[in-house]
């Protein structure tokens, strides 16, 4: 990412739609709140003509179920695909709002119960990711080895790895000396 600015303003962040998409997709695949049980039936109810719900039953939604529904997200509903949100800033935000209103993206709940801080939370995540991409040089240890063993019978697939990540920090406002102070 080539970024020539010292401040990650909302205008700068909006020029990088993949940044928002890469935040929305983990919230969809791994929602922070898995369920919200906030309704109780006041009288017996029937769903779809074949599911009876007695009076006094607590009901709500399950985010992993909603977020992985192939009827809403297609056959790749369980796959991590940030590109599904779009490739233009307007498109990503339009899809985010549309899926929230439709109740298909409920990481921050929806409608009158939605999180008032969702815009701020997204902005904070974008700024954090922006700074990590801009300031950190990520390298994979040359000795990294990945070994997968085959699955036979009831044995599980095992993953063995020897991974070390080297990180270089390129600060512009803080000196990494003691005590820390603004440059």
Coordinates of N, CA, C and O in Angstrom, one line a residue:
X1 N 0.8 -1.2 0.0 CA 0.0 0.0 0.0 C 0.9 1.2 0.0 O 1.7 1.4 0.9
X2 N 0.8 2.0 -1.0 CA 1.6 3.3 -1.1 C 0.7 4.4 -0.5 O -0.3 4.8 -1.1
X3 N 1.1 4.9 0.7 CA 0.3 5.9 1.3 C 1.3 7.0 1.7 O 2.3 6.8 2.4
X4 N 1.0 8.2 1.2 CA 1.9 9.3 1.4 C 1.2 10.4 2.2 O 0.8 11.4 1.7
X5 N 0.9 10.1 3.5 CA 0.2 11.0 4.4 C 0.6 10.7 5.8 O 1.1 9.6 6.1
X6 N 0.5 11.7 6.6 CA 0.9 11.5 8.0 C -0.3 11.3 8.9 O -0.2 10.8 10.0
X7 N -1.5 11.6 8.4 CA -2.7 11.5 9.1 C -3.7 10.6 8.4 O -4.1 10.9 7.3
X8 N -4.2 9.5 9.0 CA -5.2 8.7 8.4 C -6.6 9.3 8.6 O -7.4 8.8 9.5
X9 N -6.9 10.3 7.9 CA -8.2 11.0 8.0 C -9.3 10.1 7.4 O -9.0 9.2 6.6
X10 N -10.6 10.4 7.7 CA -11.7 9.6 7.1 C -11.6 9.7 5.6 O -11.9 8.8 4.9
X11 N -11.2 10.9 5.1 CA -11.1 11.0 3.6 C -10.1 10.1 3.0 O -10.3 9.5 2.0
X12 N -8.9 10.0 3.7 CA -7.9 9.1 3.2 C -8.3 7.6 3.3 O -8.1 6.8 2.4
X13 N -9.0 7.3 4.5 CA -9.4 5.9 4.6 C -10.5 5.5 3.6 O -10.5 4.4 3.2
X14 N -11.3 6.5 3.3 CA -12.4 6.2 2.3 C -11.9 5.9 0.9 O -12.6 5.4 0.0
X15 N -10.6 6.3 0.6 CA -10.0 6.0 -0.7 C -9.5 4.6 -0.8 O -9.0 4.2 -1.8
X16 N -9.6 3.8 0.3 CA -9.1 2.4 0.4 C -10.3 1.5 0.8 O -10.4 1.1 1.9
X17 N -11.1 1.2 -0.2 CA -12.3 0.4 0.1 C -12.0 -1.0 0.6 O -12.7 -1.6 1.4
X18 N -10.9 -1.6 0.2 CA -10.5 -2.9 0.7 C -10.3 -2.9 2.2 O -10.5 -3.9 2.8
X19 N -9.9 -1.8 2.7 CA -9.6 -1.7 4.1 C -11.0 -1.9 4.9 O -11.0 -2.7 5.9
X20 N -12.1 -1.3 4.4 CA -13.4 -1.6 5.1 C -13.8 -3.0 4.8 O -14.3 -3.7 5.7
X21 N -13.6 -3.5 3.6 CA -14.1 -4.9 3.3 C -13.3 -5.9 4.1 O -13.9 -6.9 4.6
X22 N -12.0 -5.6 4.4 CA -11.2 -6.6 5.1 C -11.6 -6.6 6.6 O -11.3 -7.4 7.4
X23 N -12.3 -5.5 7.0 CA -12.8 -5.5 8.4 C -14.2 -6.1 8.5 O -14.6 -6.8 9.4
X24 N -15.1 -5.8 7.5 CA -16.4 -6.3 7.5 C -16.5 -7.8 7.4 O -17.3 -8.5 8.0
X25 N -15.6 -8.4 6.6 CA -15.6 -9.9 6.3 C -15.3 -10.7 7.6 O -16.0 -11.6 7.9
X26 N -14.3 -10.3 8.4 CA -14.1 -11.1 9.7 C -15.3 -10.9 10.6 O -15.6 -11.8 11.3
X27 N -15.9 -9.7 10.6 CA -17.1 -9.5 11.5 C -18.2 -10.4 11.0 O -19.1 -10.8 11.8
X28 N -18.3 -10.7 9.7 CA -19.4 -11.5 9.2 C -19.0 -13.0 9.5 O -19.9 -13.7 10.0
X29 N -17.8 -13.4 9.2 CA -17.4 -14.8 9.4 C -17.3 -15.2 10.8 O -17.6 -16.3 11.2
X30 N -16.7 -14.3 11.6 CA -16.5 -14.5 13.1 C -17.2 -13.4 13.9 O -16.5 -12.5 14.4
X31 N -18.5 -13.4 13.9 CA -19.2 -12.3 14.6 C -18.8 -12.1 16.1 O -18.6 -13.2 16.8
X32 N -18.6 -10.9 16.6 CA -18.2 -10.7 18.0 C -19.3 -11.1 19.0 O -18.9 -11.5 20.1
X33 N -20.5 -10.9 18.6 CA -21.6 -11.4 19.5 C -22.3 -12.5 18.8 O -22.9 -12.3 17.7
X34 N -22.3 -13.7 19.4 CA -22.8 -14.8 18.6 C -24.3 -14.9 18.7 O -24.9 -15.4 17.7
X35 N -24.9 -14.5 19.7 CA -26.4 -14.5 19.7 C -27.0 -13.4 20.7 O -26.3 -12.9 21.5
X36 N -28.2 -13.1 20.4 CA -28.9 -12.1 21.2 C -30.3 -12.7 21.4 O -31.1 -12.8 20.5
X37 N -30.6 -13.0 22.7 CA -31.9 -13.5 23.0 C -32.6 -12.4 23.8 O -32.3 -12.1 24.9
X38 N -33.5 -11.7 23.1 CA -34.1 -10.5 23.6 C -35.6 -10.4 23.4 O -36.2 -9.3 23.6
X39 N -36.2 -11.5 23.1 CA -37.7 -11.5 22.9 C -38.3 -12.7 23.7 O -37.6 -13.7 23.8
X40 N -39.5 -12.5 24.1 CA -40.2 -13.6 24.8 C -41.6 -13.6 24.2 O -42.2 -12.6 24.0
X41 N -42.1 -14.8 23.9 CA -43.4 -14.9 23.3 C -44.5 -14.7 24.4 O -44.4 -15.2 25.5
X42 N -45.4 -13.8 24.1 CA -46.5 -13.5 25.0 C -47.7 -14.4 24.9 O -48.6 -14.5 25.8
X43 N -47.7 -15.2 23.8 CA -48.8 -16.2 23.6 C -48.2 -17.3 22.7 O -47.1 -17.0 22.1
X44 N -48.8 -18.4 22.6 CA -48.2 -19.5 21.8 C -48.2 -19.0 20.3 O -49.0 -18.2 19.9
X45 N -47.1 -19.4 19.6 CA -46.9 -19.0 18.2 C -46.6 -20.2 17.4 O -46.2 -21.2 17.9
X46 N -46.7 -20.0 16.1 CA -46.4 -21.1 15.1 C -45.5 -20.5 14.0 O -45.9 -19.4 13.4
X47 N -44.4 -21.1 13.7 CA -43.5 -20.6 12.7 C -43.6 -21.6 11.5 O -43.4 -22.8 11.6
X48 N -43.9 -21.0 10.3 CA -43.9 -21.8 9.1 C -44.9 -22.9 9.1 O -44.8 -23.9 8.3
X49 N -45.9 -22.9 9.9 CA -46.9 -23.9 9.9 C -46.5 -25.2 10.6 O -47.4 -26.1 10.7
X50 N -45.3 -25.4 11.0 CA -44.9 -26.7 11.6 C -44.0 -26.5 12.9 O -43.6 -27.6 13.4
X51 N -43.7 -25.4 13.3 CA -42.9 -25.2 14.5 C -43.7 -24.5 15.5 O -44.0 -23.3 15.4
X52 N -44.2 -25.2 16.6 CA -44.9 -24.5 17.7 C -44.0 -24.0 18.7 O -43.1 -24.6 19.2
X53 N -44.3 -22.7 19.1 CA -43.5 -22.1 20.1 C -44.5 -21.7 21.3 O -45.4 -20.9 21.1
X54 N -44.2 -22.3 22.5 CA -45.1 -22.1 23.6 C -45.0 -20.7 24.2 O -43.9 -20.0 24.0
X55 N -46.0 -20.2 24.8 CA -45.9 -18.9 25.5 C -44.8 -18.9 26.5 O -44.5 -19.9 27.2
X56 N -44.1 -17.8 26.6 CA -43.0 -17.6 27.6 C -41.6 -18.1 27.1 O -40.7 -18.2 27.8
X57 N -41.6 -18.5 25.8 CA -40.3 -19.0 25.2 C -39.4 -17.8 24.8 O -39.9 -16.8 24.1
X58 N -38.2 -17.8 25.2 CA -37.3 -16.7 24.8 C -36.8 -17.0 23.4 O -36.5 -18.1 23.1
X59 N -36.7 -16.0 22.6 CA -36.2 -16.1 21.2 C -35.3 -14.9 20.9 O -35.3 -13.9 21.5
X60 N -34.5 -15.2 19.8 CA -33.6 -14.1 19.4 C -33.0 -14.6 18.1 O -33.5 -15.4 17.4
X61 N -31.8 -14.1 17.8 CA -31.1 -14.4 16.6 C -29.7 -15.0 16.9 O -29.2 -14.8 18.0
X62 N -29.2 -15.7 16.0 CA -27.9 -16.3 16.1 C -27.0 -15.8 14.9 O -27.2 -16.1 13.8
X63 N -26.0 -15.0 15.3 CA -25.2 -14.3 14.2 C -24.5 -15.3 13.3 O -24.5 -15.1 12.1
X64 N -23.8 -16.3 13.8 CA -23.1 -17.2 12.9 C -24.1 -17.9 11.9 O -23.7 -18.1 10.8
X65 N -25.3 -18.2 12.4 CA -26.3 -18.8 11.5 C -26.7 -17.8 10.4 O -26.8 -18.1 9.2
X66 N -27.0 -16.5 10.8 CA -27.4 -15.5 9.9 C -26.3 -15.2 8.9 O -26.5 -15.1 7.7
X67 N -25.1 -15.1 9.4 CA -23.9 -14.7 8.5 C -23.4 -15.8 7.6 O -22.6 -15.5 6.7
X68 N -23.8 -17.0 7.9 CA -23.4 -18.1 7.0 C -24.5 -18.8 6.2 O -24.4 -19.9 5.7
X69 N -25.6 -18.0 6.1 CA -26.8 -18.6 5.4 C -26.6 -18.5 3.9 O -26.5 -17.4 3.3
X70 N -26.5 -19.6 3.2 CA -26.3 -19.6 1.7 C -27.4 -18.8 1.0 O -27.2 -18.3 -0.1
X71 N -28.6 -18.8 1.6 CA -29.7 -18.1 0.9 C -29.4 -16.6 0.9 O -29.9 -15.9 0.0
X72 N -28.7 -16.1 1.9 CA -28.3 -14.7 1.9 C -27.0 -14.3 1.3 O -26.9 -13.3 0.6
X73 N -26.0 -15.2 1.5 CA -24.7 -14.9 1.0 C -24.2 -15.8 -0.1 O -23.0 -15.7 -0.5
X74 N -25.0 -16.7 -0.6 CA -24.6 -17.6 -1.7 C -23.9 -18.8 -1.3 O -23.6 -19.0 -0.1
X75 N -23.4 -19.6 -2.2 CA -22.8 -20.9 -1.9 C -21.4 -20.7 -1.2 O -20.9 -21.6 -0.6
X76 N -20.8 -19.5 -1.2 CA -19.6 -19.3 -0.5 C -19.8 -18.6 0.8 O -18.9 -17.9 1.3
X77 N -21.0 -18.7 1.4 CA -21.3 -18.0 2.6 C -20.3 -18.3 3.7 O -20.1 -17.4 4.6
X78 N -19.8 -19.5 3.8 CA -18.9 -19.8 4.9 C -17.4 -19.5 4.6 O -16.5 -19.6 5.4
X79 N -17.2 -19.0 3.4 CA -15.8 -18.6 3.0 C -15.4 -17.2 3.3 O -16.3 -16.3 3.3
X80 N -14.2 -16.9 3.6 CA -13.7 -15.6 3.9 C -13.3 -14.9 2.5 O -12.3 -15.2 1.9
X81 N -14.2 -14.1 2.1 CA -14.0 -13.4 0.8 C -14.3 -11.9 0.9 O -15.5 -11.5 0.7
X82 N -13.3 -11.1 1.3 CA -13.6 -9.7 1.5 C -14.1 -9.0 0.2 O -14.8 -8.0 0.3
X83 N -13.8 -9.5 -0.9 CA -14.2 -8.9 -2.2 C -15.7 -8.9 -2.3 O -16.3 -8.1 -3.1
X84 N -16.4 -9.7 -1.6 CA -17.9 -9.8 -1.7 C -18.5 -8.4 -1.3 O -19.7 -8.2 -1.7
X85 N -17.8 -7.6 -0.6 CA -18.4 -6.3 -0.2 C -18.3 -5.2 -1.3 O -18.9 -4.2 -1.2
X86 N -17.4 -5.4 -2.3 CA -17.3 -4.5 -3.4 C -15.8 -4.0 -3.5 O -15.0 -4.4 -2.8
X87 N -15.6 -3.2 -4.6 CA -14.3 -2.7 -4.8 C -14.2 -1.2 -5.0 O -13.1 -0.7 -5.3
X88 N -15.3 -0.5 -4.7 CA -15.3 0.9 -4.7 C -15.8 1.4 -3.4 O -16.7 0.7 -2.8
X89 N -15.3 2.5 -2.9 CA -15.8 3.0 -1.5 C -17.3 3.0 -1.4 O -17.8 2.5 -0.4
X90 N -18.0 3.6 -2.4 CA -19.5 3.7 -2.3 C -20.1 2.3 -2.2 O -21.1 2.1 -1.6
X91 N -19.5 1.4 -3.0 CA -20.1 0.0 -3.2 C -20.0 -0.7 -1.8 O -20.9 -1.4 -1.4
X92 N -18.8 -0.6 -1.2 CA -18.6 -1.3 0.1 C -19.6 -0.8 1.1 O -20.2 -1.6 1.8
X93 N -19.7 0.5 1.2 CA -20.6 1.1 2.3 C -22.0 0.8 1.9 O -22.8 0.6 2.8
X94 N -22.4 0.8 0.7 CA -23.8 0.5 0.3 C -24.1 -0.9 0.6 O -25.2 -1.2 1.2
X95 N -23.2 -1.8 0.3 CA -23.4 -3.2 0.7 C -23.5 -3.4 2.2 O -24.3 -4.2 2.7
X96 N -22.7 -2.8 2.9 CA -22.7 -2.8 4.4 C -24.0 -2.4 4.9 O -24.6 -3.1 5.7
X97 N -24.5 -1.2 4.4 CA -25.8 -0.7 4.9 C -26.9 -1.6 4.5 O -27.8 -1.9 5.3
X98 N -26.9 -2.1 3.2 CA -28.0 -2.9 2.7 C -28.1 -4.2 3.5 O -29.2 -4.6 3.9
X99 N -27.0 -4.9 3.7 CA -27.0 -6.1 4.4 C -27.4 -6.0 5.9 O -28.0 -6.8 6.5
X100 N -27.1 -4.8 6.5 CA -27.5 -4.5 7.8 C -29.0 -4.3 7.9 O -29.7 -4.9 8.8
X101 N -29.5 -3.5 7.0 CA -31.0 -3.2 7.0 C -31.8 -4.5 6.7 O -32.8 -4.7 7.3
X102 N -31.3 -5.3 5.8 CA -31.9 -6.6 5.5 C -31.8 -7.6 6.6 O -32.4 -8.7 6.6
X103 N -31.0 -7.3 7.7 CA -30.8 -8.3 8.8 C -29.9 -9.4 8.4 O -29.9 -10.4 9.1
X104 N -29.1 -9.3 7.4 CA -28.2 -10.3 7.0 C -26.8 -10.1 7.5 O -25.9 -11.0 7.5
X105 N -26.5 -8.9 8.0 CA -25.2 -8.6 8.6 C -25.5 -7.9 9.9 O -25.9 -6.8 10.0
X106 N -25.4 -8.7 11.0 CA -25.8 -8.2 12.3 C -24.7 -8.2 13.3 O -24.9 -8.3 14.5
X107 N -23.5 -7.9 12.9 CA -22.4 -7.9 13.8 C -22.6 -6.8 14.8 O -22.1 -6.9 16.0
X108 N -23.3 -5.7 14.5 CA -23.6 -4.6 15.4 C -25.1 -4.5 15.7 O -25.6 -3.5 16.1
X109 N -25.8 -5.7 15.5 CA -27.2 -5.7 15.7 C -27.8 -4.9 14.5 O -27.1 -4.6 13.6
X110 N -29.1 -4.6 14.6 CA -29.7 -3.9 13.5 C -30.9 -3.1 13.9 O -31.4 -3.3 15.0
X111 N -31.4 -2.3 13.0 CA -32.6 -1.5 13.2 C -32.5 -0.7 14.4 O -31.5 -0.1 14.7
X112 N -33.6 -0.6 15.2 CA -33.6 0.3 16.4 C -32.6 -0.2 17.5 O -32.4 0.6 18.4
X113 N -32.2 -1.4 17.4 CA -31.3 -1.9 18.5 C -29.8 -1.9 18.0 O -28.9 -2.5 18.7
X114 N -29.5 -1.3 16.9 CA -28.1 -1.3 16.4 C -27.2 -0.5 17.3 O -27.6 0.4 18.0
X115 N -26.0 -0.9 17.3 CA -24.9 -0.3 18.2 C -24.7 1.2 17.7 O -24.5 1.4 16.5
X116 N -24.9 2.1 18.6 CA -24.7 3.5 18.2 C -23.2 3.8 17.9 O -23.0 4.8 17.2
X117 N -22.3 3.0 18.4 CA -20.9 3.3 18.1 C -20.3 2.5 16.9 O -19.1 2.5 16.8
X118 N -21.2 1.9 16.1 CA -20.7 1.1 15.0 C -19.8 1.9 14.0 O -18.8 1.4 13.6
X119 N -20.2 3.1 13.7 CA -19.4 3.9 12.8 C -18.0 4.2 13.4 O -17.0 4.1 12.7
X120 N -18.0 4.5 14.7 CA -16.8 4.8 15.4 C -15.9 3.6 15.4 O -14.7 3.7 15.2
X121 N -16.5 2.5 15.7 CA -15.8 1.2 15.9 C -15.1 0.9 14.5 O -14.0 0.5 14.5
X122 N -15.9 1.0 13.4 CA -15.3 0.7 12.1 C -14.2 1.7 11.8 O -13.1 1.2 11.2
X123 N -14.4 2.9 12.1 CA -13.3 3.9 11.8 C -12.1 3.6 12.6 O -10.9 3.7 12.1
X124 N -12.2 3.2 13.9 CA -11.1 2.9 14.7 C -10.3 1.6 14.2 O -9.1 1.6 14.1
X125 N -11.1 0.6 13.7 CA -10.5 -0.6 13.2 C -9.8 -0.2 11.9 O -8.7 -0.7 11.6
X126 N -10.4 0.6 11.0 CA -9.7 1.0 9.8 C -8.4 1.8 10.1 O -7.4 1.5 9.4
X127 N -8.4 2.7 11.1 CA -7.2 3.4 11.4 C -6.1 2.5 11.9 O -5.0 2.6 11.5
X128 N -6.5 1.5 12.7 CA -5.5 0.6 13.3 C -4.9 -0.3 12.1 O -3.7 -0.4 12.1
X129 N -5.8 -0.8 11.3 CA -5.3 -1.6 10.2 C -4.4 -0.8 9.2 O -3.4 -1.2 8.7
X130 N -4.9 0.5 9.0 CA -4.1 1.4 8.1 C -2.7 1.6 8.6 O -1.7 1.5 7.9
X131 N -2.6 1.8 9.9 CA -1.3 2.1 10.6 C -0.4 0.8 10.5 O 0.8 0.9 10.3
X132 N -1.0 -0.3 10.8 CA -0.3 -1.6 10.7 C 0.3 -1.8 9.3 O 1.5 -2.2 9.2
X133 N -0.5 -1.6 8.3 CA -0.1 -1.8 7.0 C 1.0 -0.8 6.6 O 2.0 -1.1 5.9
X134 N 0.8 0.4 7.0 CA 1.7 1.5 6.6 C 3.0 1.5 7.4 O 4.1 1.7 6.8
X135 N 3.0 1.1 8.6 CA 4.2 1.3 9.5 C 5.0 0.0 9.8 O 6.1 0.0 10.3
X136 N 4.4 -1.2 9.5 CA 5.0 -2.4 9.9 C 5.5 -3.1 8.6 O 4.7 -3.3 7.7
X137 N 6.7 -3.6 8.6 CA 7.2 -4.4 7.6 C 7.2 -5.8 8.0 O 7.8 -6.2 9.0
X138 N 6.3 -6.6 7.4 CA 6.1 -8.0 7.8 C 6.9 -8.9 6.9 O 6.9 -8.8 5.7
X139 N 7.6 -9.8 7.5 CA 8.4 -10.8 6.8 C 8.2 -12.2 7.4 O 8.0 -12.3 8.6
X140 N 8.3 -13.2 6.5 CA 8.1 -14.5 7.0 C 9.5 -15.1 7.2 O 10.4 -14.9 6.4
X141 N 9.7 -15.8 8.3 CA 10.9 -16.4 8.6 C 11.3 -17.4 7.5 O 10.5 -18.2 7.1
X142 N 12.5 -17.3 6.9 CA 12.9 -18.2 5.8 C 12.9 -19.7 6.2 O 12.7 -20.5 5.4
X143 N 12.9 -19.9 7.5 CA 12.9 -21.3 8.0 C 11.5 -21.9 8.2 O 11.3 -23.0 8.7
X144 N 10.5 -21.1 7.8 CA 9.1 -21.5 8.0 C 8.8 -22.7 7.3 O 9.1 -22.9 6.1
X145 N 8.2 -23.7 8.0 CA 7.8 -25.0 7.3 C 6.4 -25.3 7.7 O 6.0 -25.2 8.9
X146 N 5.6 -25.7 6.8 CA 4.2 -26.1 7.0 C 4.1 -27.5 6.6 O 4.5 -27.9 5.5
X147 N 3.6 -28.4 7.5 CA 3.4 -29.8 7.2 C 2.0 -30.2 7.6 O 1.6 -30.0 8.7
X148 N 1.3 -30.8 6.6 CA 0.0 -31.3 6.8 C 0.1 -32.8 6.7 O 0.8 -33.3 5.8
X149 N -0.5 -33.5 7.6 CA -0.6 -35.0 7.5 C -1.9 -35.4 7.0 O -2.9 -34.7 7.1
X150 N -2.0 -36.5 6.3 CA -3.2 -37.0 5.7 C -4.2 -37.4 6.8 O -3.8 -37.8 7.9
X151 N -5.4 -37.4 6.4 CA -6.5 -37.8 7.3 C -6.8 -39.3 7.0 O -7.1 -39.6 5.9
X152 N -6.8 -40.1 8.0 CA -7.2 -41.5 7.8 C -8.0 -42.0 9.0 O -7.6 -41.7 10.2
X153 N -9.1 -42.6 8.8 CA -10.0 -43.0 9.9 C -10.5 -41.8 10.6 O -11.0 -40.9 10.1
X154 N -10.4 -41.9 12.0 CA -10.9 -40.8 12.8 C -9.7 -39.9 13.2 O -10.0 -39.0 14.1
X155 N -8.5 -40.1 12.7 CA -7.4 -39.2 13.1 C -7.7 -37.8 12.5 O -8.1 -37.7 11.3
X156 N -7.3 -36.8 13.2 CA -7.5 -35.5 12.7 C -6.3 -35.0 11.9 O -5.2 -35.5 12.2
X157 N -6.5 -34.1 11.1 CA -5.4 -33.5 10.3 C -4.6 -32.7 11.3 O -5.1 -31.9 12.1
X158 N -3.3 -32.8 11.3 CA -2.4 -32.1 12.2 C -1.7 -31.0 11.4 O -1.3 -31.2 10.3
X159 N -1.4 -30.0 12.1 CA -0.6 -28.9 11.5 C 0.6 -28.6 12.3 O 0.4 -28.3 13.5
X160 N 1.7 -28.7 11.8 CA 2.9 -28.4 12.5 C 3.6 -27.3 11.8 O 3.8 -27.3 10.5
X161 N 4.0 -26.3 12.5 CA 4.7 -25.2 11.8 C 5.7 -24.6 12.8 O 5.6 -24.6 14.0
X162 N 6.7 -24.1 12.1 CA 7.8 -23.4 12.8 C 7.8 -22.0 12.2 O 8.5 -21.8 11.2
X163 N 7.0 -21.1 12.8 CA 6.9 -19.8 12.2 C 7.3 -18.7 13.1 O 6.9 -18.7 14.3
X164 N 8.1 -17.9 12.6 CA 8.5 -16.7 13.4 C 8.3 -15.5 12.4 O 8.6 -15.6 11.3
X165 N 7.7 -14.4 13.0 CA 7.5 -13.3 12.1 C 8.4 -12.2 12.6 O 8.5 -11.9 13.8
X166 N 9.0 -11.5 11.7 CA 9.9 -10.4 12.0 C 9.1 -9.1 11.7 O 8.5 -9.0 10.6
X167 N 9.1 -8.2 12.6 CA 8.3 -7.0 12.5 C 9.3 -5.8 12.7 O 10.0 -5.7 13.6
X168 N 9.2 -4.9 11.7 CA 9.9 -3.6 11.9 C 8.9 -2.5 12.0 O 8.0 -2.4 11.2
X169 N 9.1 -1.7 13.0 CA 8.1 -0.6 13.3 C 8.8 0.7 12.8 O 9.9 1.0 13.0
X170 N 8.0 1.5 12.0 CA 8.5 2.7 11.4 C 7.7 3.9 12.0 O 6.7 4.4 11.4
X171 N 8.0 4.4 13.2 CA 7.2 5.4 13.9 C 7.5 6.8 13.3 O 8.6 7.0 12.8
X172 N 6.5 7.7 13.3 CA 6.8 9.0 13.0 C 6.4 10.0 14.1 O 6.8 11.1 14.1
X173 N 5.7 9.5 15.1 CA 5.3 10.4 16.2 C 5.9 10.0 17.5 O 6.0 10.8 18.4
X174 N 6.3 8.8 17.6 CA 6.9 8.3 18.9 C 8.3 7.8 18.7 O 8.6 7.2 17.7
X175 N 9.2 8.1 19.6 CA 10.5 7.5 19.6 C 10.4 6.3 20.5 O 9.9 6.4 21.6
X176 N 11.0 5.2 20.0 CA 10.9 4.0 20.8 C 12.1 4.0 21.8 O 13.0 3.1 21.7
X177 N 12.1 4.9 22.7 CA 13.1 5.0 23.7 C 12.4 5.2 25.0 O 11.3 5.6 25.0
X178 N 13.1 5.0 26.1 CA 12.5 5.3 27.4 C 12.9 6.6 27.9 O 14.1 6.9 27.9
X179 N 12.0 7.5 28.3 CA 10.6 7.4 28.3 C 10.0 7.7 26.9 O 10.7 8.4 26.1
X180 N 8.8 7.2 26.6 CA 8.2 7.5 25.3 C 7.7 8.9 25.3 O 7.2 9.4 26.3
X181 N 7.9 9.6 24.3 CA 7.5 11.0 24.2 C 7.1 11.3 22.7 O 7.6 10.6 21.8
X182 N 6.4 12.3 22.5 CA 6.0 12.7 21.1 C 7.2 13.3 20.5 O 8.0 14.1 21.1
X183 N 7.4 13.0 19.2 CA 8.5 13.5 18.4 C 8.3 15.0 18.0 O 7.1 15.4 17.9

